[in-house]
Short mmCIF file of C-alpha atoms in Angstrom, two decimals:
data_model
loop_
_atom_site.label_atom_id
_atom_site.label_comp_id
_atom_site.label_asym_id
_atom_site.label_seq_id
_atom_site.Cartn_x
_atom_site.Cartn_y
_atom_site.Cartn_z
CA MET L 1 6.18 24.20 -22.75
CA THR L 2 7.85 23.77 -19.38
CA PHE L 3 4.48 22.98 -17.77
CA GLU L 4 3.75 20.38 -20.47
CA LEU L 5 7.15 18.73 -19.90
CA ALA L 6 6.59 18.66 -16.13
CA SER L 7 3.16 17.09 -16.66
CA LEU L 8 4.68 14.49 -18.97
CA VAL L 9 7.32 13.67 -16.35
CA GLY L 10 4.61 13.46 -13.70
CA PHE L 11 2.56 11.15 -15.93
CA GLY L 12 5.54 8.84 -16.37
CA LEU L 13 6.29 8.81 -12.65
CA ALA L 14 2.63 8.06 -11.84
CA VAL L 15 2.67 5.10 -14.23
CA LEU L 16 5.91 3.89 -12.65
CA ALA L 17 4.42 4.20 -9.15
CA ALA L 18 1.33 2.19 -10.11
CA VAL L 19 3.38 -0.54 -11.80
CA LEU L 20 5.81 -0.81 -8.87
CA LEU L 21 2.98 -1.09 -6.34
CA ALA L 22 1.58 -3.92 -8.42
CA VAL L 23 5.01 -5.56 -8.69
CA GLN L 24 5.49 -5.24 -4.92
CA ASN L 25 2.26 -7.10 -4.22
CA LEU L 26 2.99 -9.81 -6.78
CA LEU L 27 6.46 -10.36 -5.32
CA ILE L 28 4.91 -10.66 -1.87
CA ARG L 29 2.42 -13.18 -3.28
CA VAL L 30 5.28 -15.34 -4.53
CA ALA L 31 7.30 -14.81 -1.33
CA THR L 32 4.47 -15.82 0.99
CA ASP L 33 3.93 -19.05 -0.90
CA GLY L 34 6.07 -20.82 1.68
CA GLY L 35 7.67 -17.68 3.14
CA ASP L 36 6.77 -15.70 6.24
CA VAL L 37 4.71 -12.49 6.29
CA GLY L 38 6.61 -11.04 9.26
CA ASP L 39 9.98 -11.69 7.62
CA ALA L 40 8.78 -9.95 4.47
CA VAL L 41 7.79 -6.87 6.48
CA VAL L 42 11.18 -6.72 8.24
CA VAL L 43 13.17 -6.99 5.01
CA MET L 44 11.00 -4.40 3.25
CA MET L 45 11.42 -1.98 6.14
CA GLY L 46 15.17 -2.47 6.05
CA VAL L 47 15.28 -1.70 2.32
CA ASN L 48 13.07 1.38 2.86
CA LEU L 49 15.46 2.67 5.53
CA LEU L 50 18.51 2.04 3.38
CA PHE L 51 17.10 4.09 0.50
CA VAL L 52 15.25 6.92 2.26
CA VAL L 53 16.83 7.82 5.60
CA PRO L 54 20.37 8.74 4.38
CA VAL L 55 18.89 10.91 1.64
CA ALA L 56 16.59 12.66 4.13
CA VAL L 57 19.46 13.29 6.55
CA VAL L 58 21.65 14.86 3.86
CA ARG L 59 18.87 16.69 2.02
CA HIS L 60 17.39 18.51 5.02
CA HIS L 61 20.40 18.90 7.31
CA PRO L 62 20.45 20.70 9.71
CA ALA L 63 16.80 21.92 9.77
CA TYR L 64 14.45 18.92 9.67
CA GLY L 65 11.33 20.74 10.87
CA LEU L 66 10.58 18.05 13.43
CA SER L 67 8.42 19.47 16.21
CA PRO L 68 7.06 17.14 18.92
CA VAL L 69 3.67 17.15 17.21
CA ALA L 70 5.21 16.24 13.85
CA VAL L 71 7.37 13.47 15.31
CA GLY L 72 4.38 12.00 17.12
CA ALA L 73 2.18 12.16 14.02
CA PHE L 74 4.75 10.61 11.68
CA ALA L 75 5.73 7.96 14.25
CA ALA L 76 2.06 6.98 14.64
CA ALA L 77 1.71 6.91 10.85
CA GLY L 78 4.69 4.56 10.64
CA ILE L 79 3.23 2.10 13.15
CA THR L 80 -0.24 2.34 11.64
CA GLY L 81 0.57 2.19 7.94
CA LEU L 82 4.00 0.62 7.59
CA VAL L 83 3.65 -2.00 10.35
CA LEU L 84 -0.02 -2.85 10.94
CA GLY L 85 -1.12 -1.96 7.40
CA ARG L 86 1.62 -4.03 5.77
CA LEU L 87 1.17 -7.00 8.08
CA CYS L 88 -2.54 -7.13 7.24
CA LEU L 89 -1.91 -6.47 3.55
CA PHE L 90 0.64 -9.24 3.22
CA ALA L 91 -1.49 -11.63 5.27
CA GLY L 92 -4.37 -10.87 2.91
CA ILE L 93 -2.19 -11.48 -0.13
CA GLU L 94 -1.08 -14.79 1.36
CA ALA L 95 -4.66 -15.82 2.19
CA ILE L 96 -6.68 -14.73 -0.86
CA GLY L 97 -4.13 -13.46 -3.38
CA ALA L 98 -2.80 -10.13 -4.62
CA SER L 99 -5.47 -9.74 -7.31
CA ARG L 100 -8.21 -9.71 -4.65
CA THR L 101 -6.38 -7.93 -1.83
CA THR L 102 -5.08 -4.97 -3.85
CA PRO L 103 -8.53 -3.72 -4.98
CA ILE L 104 -9.88 -4.02 -1.43
CA LEU L 105 -6.91 -1.96 -0.22
CA SER L 106 -8.26 0.90 -2.35
CA ALA L 107 -11.00 1.25 0.26
CA SER L 108 -8.36 3.11 2.28
CA THR L 109 -9.45 6.21 0.35
CA LEU L 110 -12.93 5.75 1.81
CA VAL L 111 -11.51 5.57 5.36
CA ALA L 112 -9.34 8.63 4.77
CA ALA L 113 -12.28 10.60 3.33
CA VAL L 114 -14.57 9.79 6.27
CA LEU L 115 -11.86 10.71 8.80
CA ALA L 116 -11.14 13.96 6.94
CA VAL L 117 -14.82 14.89 7.17
CA LEU L 118 -14.93 14.07 10.89
CA LEU L 119 -11.59 15.58 11.93
CA PHE L 120 -10.98 18.44 9.50
CA SER L 121 -14.57 19.53 8.81
CA GLU L 122 -14.24 18.74 5.12
CA SER L 123 -17.47 18.45 3.16
CA LEU L 124 -18.93 15.25 1.73
CA THR L 125 -19.77 16.01 -1.91
CA PRO L 126 -21.90 14.03 -4.40
CA PRO L 127 -18.76 12.68 -6.15
CA HIS L 128 -17.60 11.49 -2.70
CA VAL L 129 -20.87 9.62 -2.17
CA LEU L 130 -20.79 8.10 -5.65
CA GLY L 131 -17.16 7.03 -5.20
CA ILE L 132 -17.92 5.45 -1.82
CA ALA L 133 -20.88 3.56 -3.31
CA LEU L 134 -18.69 2.22 -6.14
CA ILE L 135 -15.99 1.10 -3.69
CA VAL L 136 -18.52 -0.72 -1.51
CA ALA L 137 -20.16 -2.36 -4.54
CA GLY L 138 -16.80 -3.44 -5.98
CA ILE L 139 -15.61 -4.91 -2.69
CA ALA L 140 -18.91 -6.77 -2.31
CA VAL L 141 -18.38 -8.43 -5.70
CA ILE L 142 -14.76 -9.27 -4.85
CA SER L 143 -15.91 -10.85 -1.60
CA TRP L 144 -18.54 -12.86 -3.44
CA ALA L 145 -16.01 -13.97 -6.08
CA THR L 146 -13.53 -14.99 -3.37
CA ALA L 147 -16.19 -17.00 -1.55
CA ALA L 148 -17.29 -18.65 -4.82
CA ASP L 149 -13.71 -19.61 -5.74
CA SER L 150 -13.11 -21.06 -2.26
CA ARG L 151 -16.43 -22.86 -1.86
CA SER L 152 -15.05 -26.29 -2.56
CA THR L 153 -11.88 -25.97 -0.47
CA ALA L 154 -12.70 -23.70 2.48
CA SER L 155 -15.56 -23.01 4.86
CA PRO L 156 -17.50 -19.71 4.61
CA ARG L 157 -16.12 -18.74 8.02
CA SER L 158 -12.49 -19.18 6.97
CA VAL L 159 -13.11 -17.18 3.79
CA GLY L 160 -14.70 -14.42 5.87
CA VAL L 161 -11.72 -14.37 8.23
CA SER L 162 -9.35 -14.18 5.26
CA LEU L 163 -11.24 -11.18 3.87
CA LEU L 164 -10.78 -9.38 7.19
CA PHE L 165 -7.05 -9.01 6.49
CA PRO L 166 -7.34 -6.74 3.42
CA VAL L 167 -10.23 -4.84 5.04
CA ALA L 168 -8.06 -4.20 8.11
CA ALA L 169 -5.16 -3.21 5.81
CA ALA L 170 -7.44 -0.65 4.13
CA ALA L 171 -8.48 0.72 7.54
CA PHE L 172 -4.91 1.11 8.78
CA THR L 173 -3.71 2.52 5.46
CA GLY L 174 -6.60 4.99 5.45
CA VAL L 175 -5.62 6.34 8.87
CA GLU L 176 -2.01 6.87 7.76
CA PRO L 177 -2.55 9.90 5.45
CA ILE L 178 -4.53 11.68 8.17
CA LEU L 179 -1.54 11.36 10.51
CA VAL L 180 0.84 12.36 7.72
CA ARG L 181 -1.24 15.46 7.05
CA ILE L 182 -0.96 16.46 10.72
CA GLY L 183 2.82 16.11 10.48
CA LEU L 184 3.06 18.06 7.23
CA ASP L 185 0.82 20.83 8.60
CA ALA L 186 3.35 21.17 11.45
CA GLY L 187 5.97 22.20 8.87
CA THR L 188 7.93 18.98 8.34
CA PRO L 189 9.28 18.19 4.83
CA ILE L 190 7.84 14.97 3.43
CA LEU L 191 11.23 13.24 3.13
CA ALA L 192 12.04 13.95 6.78
CA GLY L 193 8.59 12.75 7.75
CA LEU L 194 9.06 9.54 5.78
CA ALA L 195 12.38 8.97 7.55
CA VAL L 196 10.64 9.26 10.93
CA MET L 197 7.87 6.92 9.78
CA MET L 198 10.27 4.28 8.49
CA THR L 199 12.63 4.47 11.45
CA THR L 200 9.80 4.21 13.98
CA ALA L 201 8.18 1.35 12.09
CA PHE L 202 11.42 -0.62 11.81
CA ALA L 203 12.44 -0.04 15.44
CA GLY L 204 8.96 -0.77 16.76
CA TYR L 205 8.36 -3.98 14.83
CA THR L 206 11.85 -5.43 15.21
CA GLY L 207 11.72 -4.54 18.92
CA TYR L 208 8.46 -6.44 19.23
CA ARG L 209 9.97 -9.45 17.47
CA CYS L 210 13.00 -9.37 19.79
CA LEU L 211 10.75 -9.32 22.86
CA ARG L 212 8.84 -12.30 21.48
CA GLY L 213 12.08 -14.15 20.69
CA ILE L 214 11.39 -14.18 16.94
CA PRO L 215 14.72 -14.30 15.04
CA PHE L 216 15.61 -11.84 12.30
CA PRO L 217 15.13 -13.21 8.79
CA THR L 218 18.32 -14.41 7.21
CA LEU L 219 19.09 -13.39 3.63
CA VAL L 220 21.66 -16.17 3.19
CA ARG L 221 20.41 -19.47 1.77
CA ASN L 222 16.85 -18.24 2.11
CA PRO L 223 14.85 -19.06 -1.04
CA HIS L 224 12.37 -16.27 -0.28
CA ALA L 225 14.90 -13.52 0.51
CA ARG L 226 15.19 -12.27 -3.08
CA TRP L 227 11.40 -11.82 -3.25
CA TYR L 228 11.36 -9.92 0.06
CA ALA L 229 14.20 -7.65 -1.06
CA GLY L 230 12.67 -7.14 -4.50
CA ALA L 231 9.38 -6.09 -2.93
CA GLY L 232 11.29 -3.66 -0.70
CA VAL L 233 13.02 -2.04 -3.67
CA ALA L 234 9.73 -1.85 -5.60
CA SER L 235 7.92 -0.24 -2.66
CA THR L 236 10.69 2.31 -2.03
CA VAL L 237 11.16 3.39 -5.63
CA GLY L 238 7.39 3.38 -6.14
CA LEU L 239 6.89 5.66 -3.14
CA ILE L 240 9.53 8.09 -4.41
CA ALA L 241 7.98 8.01 -7.88
CA TYR L 242 4.55 8.75 -6.40
CA PHE L 243 5.71 11.84 -4.53
CA GLY L 244 7.69 12.93 -7.59
CA ALA L 245 4.54 12.60 -9.70
CA ILE L 246 2.51 14.68 -7.22
CA ALA L 247 5.22 17.36 -7.32
CA SER L 248 5.42 17.39 -11.13
CA ALA L 249 1.88 17.01 -12.44
CA PRO L 250 -1.72 17.92 -11.50
CA VAL L 251 -3.42 15.61 -9.03
CA VAL L 252 -6.18 14.95 -11.58
CA ILE L 253 -3.56 13.24 -13.73
CA VAL L 254 -1.60 11.43 -11.02
CA VAL L 255 -4.36 9.97 -8.83
CA PRO L 256 -6.37 8.03 -11.47
CA ILE L 257 -3.13 6.55 -12.83
CA THR L 258 -1.80 5.40 -9.46
CA HIS L 259 -5.19 3.91 -8.60
CA THR L 260 -4.90 1.56 -11.59
CA ALA L 261 -2.51 -0.63 -9.56
CA PRO L 262 -5.24 -3.25 -8.86
CA LEU L 263 -5.87 -3.65 -12.59
CA ILE L 264 -2.13 -3.98 -13.22
CA VAL L 265 -1.94 -6.64 -10.51
CA ILE L 266 -4.73 -8.60 -12.19
CA ALA L 267 -3.14 -8.31 -15.65
CA LEU L 268 0.30 -9.36 -14.42
CA SER L 269 -1.21 -12.17 -12.33
CA ALA L 270 -3.00 -13.59 -15.35
CA VAL L 271 0.19 -13.51 -17.43
CA LEU L 272 2.93 -14.35 -14.92
CA LEU L 273 1.49 -16.37 -12.05
CA PRO L 274 -0.07 -19.85 -12.07
CA SER L 275 -3.81 -20.03 -11.44
CA ARG L 276 -3.03 -21.98 -8.25
CA LEU L 277 -1.71 -18.73 -6.76
CA GLU L 278 -3.89 -16.16 -8.52
CA PRO L 279 -7.18 -17.34 -10.05
CA VAL L 280 -8.38 -14.41 -12.20
CA THR L 281 -12.03 -14.25 -13.24
CA TRP L 282 -14.08 -11.71 -15.19
CA PRO L 283 -16.22 -10.72 -12.15
CA LEU L 284 -12.96 -9.94 -10.33
CA VAL L 285 -11.73 -7.77 -13.21
CA ALA L 286 -15.04 -5.87 -13.38
CA ALA L 287 -15.15 -5.38 -9.61
CA ALA L 288 -11.56 -4.12 -9.52
CA PHE L 289 -12.36 -1.60 -12.26
CA VAL L 290 -15.37 -0.33 -10.30
CA VAL L 291 -13.23 0.04 -7.15
CA VAL L 292 -10.55 1.93 -9.10
CA VAL L 293 -13.12 4.40 -10.43
CA GLY L 294 -14.65 4.83 -7.00
CA ALA L 295 -11.29 5.37 -5.28
CA SER L 296 -10.30 7.93 -7.89
CA LEU L 297 -13.58 9.82 -7.40
CA VAL L 298 -13.17 9.89 -3.62
CA THR L 299 -9.56 11.08 -3.80
CA LEU L 300 -10.09 13.73 -6.46
CA SER L 301 -13.10 15.10 -4.57
CA GLY L 302 -11.08 15.53 -1.36
#
């Protein structure tokens, strides 16, 4: 009975994580319609720090399990996933929309699987191969649909460049879990590792902006600030819900649910956003579904 209750809690948390990831990307889509991608990243990082770091400090004091190897791994994961990954993700959302970028981001599971095989001598199983094939096929259809939708307003070259943003986001996001695994294998609790990731990402990116003379985003009289902050809250709570789901329920339940985020993005886009921002077509829906199935296969076979 206790196991069933834990699984039910994990199921609910997985659904919450998927919905909040979708909400985060939709809020970024609205925010970048006139807002700035870099400002969105800074505000989201600030919200992440506000929620996570104090809890990590109190929860794990005084033993944080932070060896030099762990600090280096989590710091690299922060720069790779939370800075470079988010910048490319948000730029992709701004360029081609959340409903197209979010499914392509699922290719991060392909990157992580390939790196795991190369670095940790993990085996490539038939479900892996099938999942990879589905991801590639789904992304190909999304690329075709994006090019078809933009044919009258943009050149093929500009569409291709726009598609590079979500592909790069998937690559950076796929590297992140490999680095996180190195940090966790060194004995660091996940909350402490997240605190290192978020602190390094915030310090690194804001430091870069200071060196370039780029001002901090103001939250006063900024029409986009509420969307930035809302995306930050959604990402933080969604991340906590995801780890809570993993801790409460079997992976075979959690992973397929969290990978439905692209489908949730498409559904919410069709209902809530004007077609000017998010044109949703049936080929896009079918391709996103194929990518979701492929990503779930790759992850569950890991």
